């Protein structure tokens, strides 16, 4: 099962160092999502990440930075995806998006993968309740992009997400609630996803 880490919504001291450590420990994809931060702050963050890891970072905002930093991944929010002309997609990028309703699956065929959630009650967004019913199992159709579970996922939920037939998990709150434990939690989560 794939493991993705999503950035904490605001920058914090030592974040670049920690993200470099996560990559060194085997992180394959990091989503840079800082909705209230400006372009200059995003550039400062990217300058703090080792260049060999830039292609593994997905940009949620300031997509123009992708070319400046040789990044291969672009993320479209659900609202951006619904407003955008569907004929204009960068062919040389790995594209991701987000879903909150499984009924929208047919709208994302041009994407490589999509987040879906919140699967469980969110750690990082209090009041953001899980949307999957008990005994949920994702039914995948041929040609469907990979679906990555998001929301309320910690070490104890990874096995359950796997049983639900998701292609992977995205961690945010469980990684960043205590940055001093981020690397340790990531290593444990990675071991569970590879088991």
C-alpha positions as a Python dict, from the first residue, in 0.01 Angstrom:
ca = {
    (1, 'X'): (0, 0, 0),
    (2, 'X'): (130, 346, -90),
    (3, 'X'): (212, 595, 186),
    (4, 'X'): (189, 971, 126),
    (5, 'X'): (257, 1249, 376),
    (6, 'X'): (74, 1582, 351),
    (7, 'X'): (232, 1897, 493),
    (8, 'X'): (104, 2071, 801),
    (9, 'X'): (-105, 2370, 682),
    (10, 'X'): (143, 2628, 818),
    (11, 'X'): (521, 2633, 807),
    (12, 'X'): (717, 2561, 1124),
    (13, 'X'): (1080, 2570, 1229),
    (14, 'X'): (1285, 2267, 1122),
    (15, 'X'): (1014, 2154, 878),
    (16, 'X'): (1250, 2132, 580),
    (17, 'X'): (1498, 1928, 784),
    (18, 'X'): (1223, 1688, 890),
    (19, 'X'): (1087, 1649, 537),
    (20, 'X'): (1438, 1574, 408),
    (21, 'X'): (1466, 1308, 680),
    (22, 'X'): (1131, 1158, 577),
    (23, 'X'): (1251, 1132, 217),
    (24, 'X'): (1577, 977, 333),
    (25, 'X'): (1372, 722, 534),
    (26, 'X'): (1182, 617, 222),
    (27, 'X'): (896, 866, 171),
    (28, 'X'): (793, 844, -193),
    (29, 'X'): (552, 1141, -214),
    (30, 'X'): (510, 1457, -6),
    (31, 'X'): (216, 1692, -70),
    (32, 'X'): (305, 2057, -15),
    (33, 'X'): (-27, 2204, 93),
    (34, 'X'): (-5, 2543, 266),
    (35, 'X'): (-329, 2721, 169),
    (36, 'X'): (-263, 3047, 358),
    (37, 'X'): (106, 3087, 274),
    (38, 'X'): (239, 3306, -10),
    (39, 'X'): (459, 3214, -305),
    (40, 'X'): (777, 3351, -145),
    (41, 'X'): (726, 3126, 157),
    (42, 'X'): (672, 2826, -72),
    (43, 'X'): (999, 2910, -252),
    (44, 'X'): (1182, 2934, 79),
    (45, 'X'): (1050, 2589, 171),
    (46, 'X'): (1159, 2441, -163),
    (47, 'X'): (1504, 2595, -124),
    (48, 'X'): (1534, 2400, 202),
    (49, 'X'): (1457, 2064, 39),
    (50, 'X'): (1741, 1869, -122),
    (51, 'X'): (1707, 1897, -504),
    (52, 'X'): (1699, 1519, -553),
    (53, 'X'): (1368, 1513, -362),
    (54, 'X'): (1194, 1791, -560),
    (55, 'X'): (1035, 1548, -812),
    (56, 'X'): (865, 1368, -521),
    (57, 'X'): (681, 1682, -403),
    (58, 'X'): (326, 1754, -520),
    (59, 'X'): (230, 2122, -534),
    (60, 'X'): (-116, 2224, -420),
    (61, 'X'): (-61, 2596, -480),
    (62, 'X'): (165, 2814, -698),
    (63, 'X'): (193, 2551, -971),
    (64, 'X'): (434, 2782, -1155),
    (65, 'X'): (701, 2664, -909),
    (66, 'X'): (697, 2317, -1066),
    (67, 'X'): (916, 2425, -1356),
    (68, 'X'): (1150, 2633, -1140),
    (69, 'X'): (1221, 2337, -911),
    (70, 'X'): (1196, 2047, -1161),
    (71, 'X'): (887, 1913, -987),
    (72, 'X'): (678, 1644, -1156),
    (73, 'X'): (363, 1650, -943),
    (74, 'X'): (65, 1887, -945),
    (75, 'X'): (-240, 1861, -720),
    (76, 'X'): (-577, 2009, -811),
    (77, 'X'): (-822, 2077, -533),
    (78, 'X'): (-1177, 1958, -585),
    (79, 'X'): (-1300, 2314, -650),
    (80, 'X'): (-1013, 2386, -893),
    (81, 'X'): (-1086, 2062, -1081),
    (82, 'X'): (-1455, 2146, -1118),
    (83, 'X'): (-1388, 2502, -1242),
    (84, 'X'): (-1102, 2427, -1480),
    (85, 'X'): (-1128, 2365, -1853),
    (86, 'X'): (-1096, 1988, -1870),
    (87, 'X'): (-902, 2004, -2200),
    (88, 'X'): (-598, 2175, -2044),
    (89, 'X'): (-382, 1929, -1849),
    (90, 'X'): (-3, 1931, -1831),
    (91, 'X'): (101, 1611, -2009),
    (92, 'X'): (443, 1590, -1844),
    (93, 'X'): (315, 1594, -1483),
    (94, 'X'): (174, 1338, -1241),
    (95, 'X'): (-168, 1476, -1150),
    (96, 'X'): (-365, 1426, -831),
    (97, 'X'): (-691, 1560, -698),
    (98, 'X'): (-930, 1518, -405),
    (99, 'X'): (-1274, 1360, -373),
    (100, 'X'): (-1527, 1381, -93),
    (101, 'X'): (-1802, 1184, -267),
    (102, 'X'): (-1753, 849, -440),
    (103, 'X'): (-2018, 951, -692),
    (104, 'X'): (-1753, 1185, -839),
    (105, 'X'): (-1518, 900, -935),
    (106, 'X'): (-1616, 922, -1301),
    (107, 'X'): (-1495, 1284, -1310),
    (108, 'X'): (-1130, 1206, -1238),
    (109, 'X'): (-1022, 966, -1516),
    (110, 'X'): (-748, 1209, -1629),
    (111, 'X'): (-576, 1196, -1288),
    (112, 'X'): (-310, 951, -1172),
    (113, 'X'): (-452, 933, -819),
    (114, 'X'): (-700, 1099, -587),
    (115, 'X'): (-738, 1145, -215),
    (116, 'X'): (-1073, 1037, -74),
    (117, 'X'): (-1201, 1128, 268),
    (118, 'X'): (-1228, 1193, 543),
    (119, 'X'): (-1238, 817, 591),
    (120, 'X'): (-1232, 848, 971),
    (121, 'X'): (-1281, 1148, 1200),
    (122, 'X'): (-998, 1390, 1122),
    (123, 'X'): (-708, 1445, 1365),
    (124, 'X'): (-610, 1781, 1216),
    (125, 'X'): (-957, 1926, 1149),
    (126, 'X'): (-1180, 1889, 1456),
    (127, 'X'): (-1542, 1832, 1357),
    (128, 'X'): (-1443, 1684, 1020),
    (129, 'X'): (-1632, 1353, 1049),
    (130, 'X'): (-1553, 1031, 867),
    (131, 'X'): (-1775, 957, 566),
    (132, 'X'): (-1739, 583, 512),
    (133, 'X'): (-1998, 346, 659),
    (134, 'X'): (-1908, 38, 868),
    (135, 'X'): (-1778, -255, 660),
    (136, 'X'): (-1698, -21, 370),
    (137, 'X'): (-1507, -168, 76),
    (138, 'X'): (-1396, 42, -220),
    (139, 'X'): (-1512, -107, -549),
    (140, 'X'): (-1259, -22, -817),
    (141, 'X'): (-1331, -21, -1188),
    (142, 'X'): (-1074, -88, -1458),
    (143, 'X'): (-888, 229, -1556),
    (144, 'X'): (-977, 407, -1233),
    (145, 'X'): (-700, 622, -1082),
    (146, 'X'): (-547, 508, -755),
    (147, 'X'): (-758, 610, -456),
    (148, 'X'): (-570, 717, -144),
    (149, 'X'): (-751, 720, 192),
    (150, 'X'): (-724, 1043, 389),
    (151, 'X'): (-859, 1161, 722),
    (152, 'X'): (-817, 1032, 1076),
    (153, 'X'): (-559, 774, 978),
    (154, 'X'): (-295, 680, 1231),
    (155, 'X'): (-93, 366, 1289),
    (156, 'X'): (-394, 174, 1422),
    (157, 'X'): (-611, 250, 1115),
    (158, 'X'): (-368, 145, 840),
    (159, 'X'): (-468, -223, 842),
    (160, 'X'): (-837, -129, 829),
    (161, 'X'): (-776, 101, 531),
    (162, 'X'): (-598, -184, 354),
    (163, 'X'): (-900, -410, 414),
    (164, 'X'): (-1121, -138, 263),
    (165, 'X'): (-934, -188, -67),
    (166, 'X'): (-774, 159, -89),
    (167, 'X'): (-451, 188, -287),
    (168, 'X'): (-278, 381, -12),
    (169, 'X'): (-300, 615, 284),
    (170, 'X'): (-218, 982, 332),
    (171, 'X'): (-104, 1097, 674),
    (172, 'X'): (-124, 1451, 806),
    (173, 'X'): (-237, 1493, 1167),
    (174, 'X'): (-86, 1167, 1289),
    (175, 'X'): (256, 1274, 1155),
    (176, 'X'): (256, 1644, 1248),
    (177, 'X'): (67, 1653, 1581),
    (178, 'X'): (409, 1607, 1747),
    (179, 'X'): (687, 1694, 1500),
    (180, 'X'): (948, 1543, 1734),
    (181, 'X'): (785, 1203, 1668),
    (182, 'X'): (722, 1253, 1294),
    (183, 'X'): (1014, 1040, 1172),
    (184, 'X'): (942, 757, 1417),
    (185, 'X'): (571, 749, 1329),
    (186, 'X'): (650, 760, 958),
    (187, 'X'): (887, 461, 985),
    (188, 'X'): (624, 258, 1172),
    (189, 'X'): (353, 355, 920),
    (190, 'X'): (579, 265, 628),
    (191, 'X'): (648, -78, 779),
    (192, 'X'): (273, -139, 816),
    (193, 'X'): (204, -28, 459),
    (194, 'X'): (474, -260, 325),
    (195, 'X'): (363, -561, 532),
}
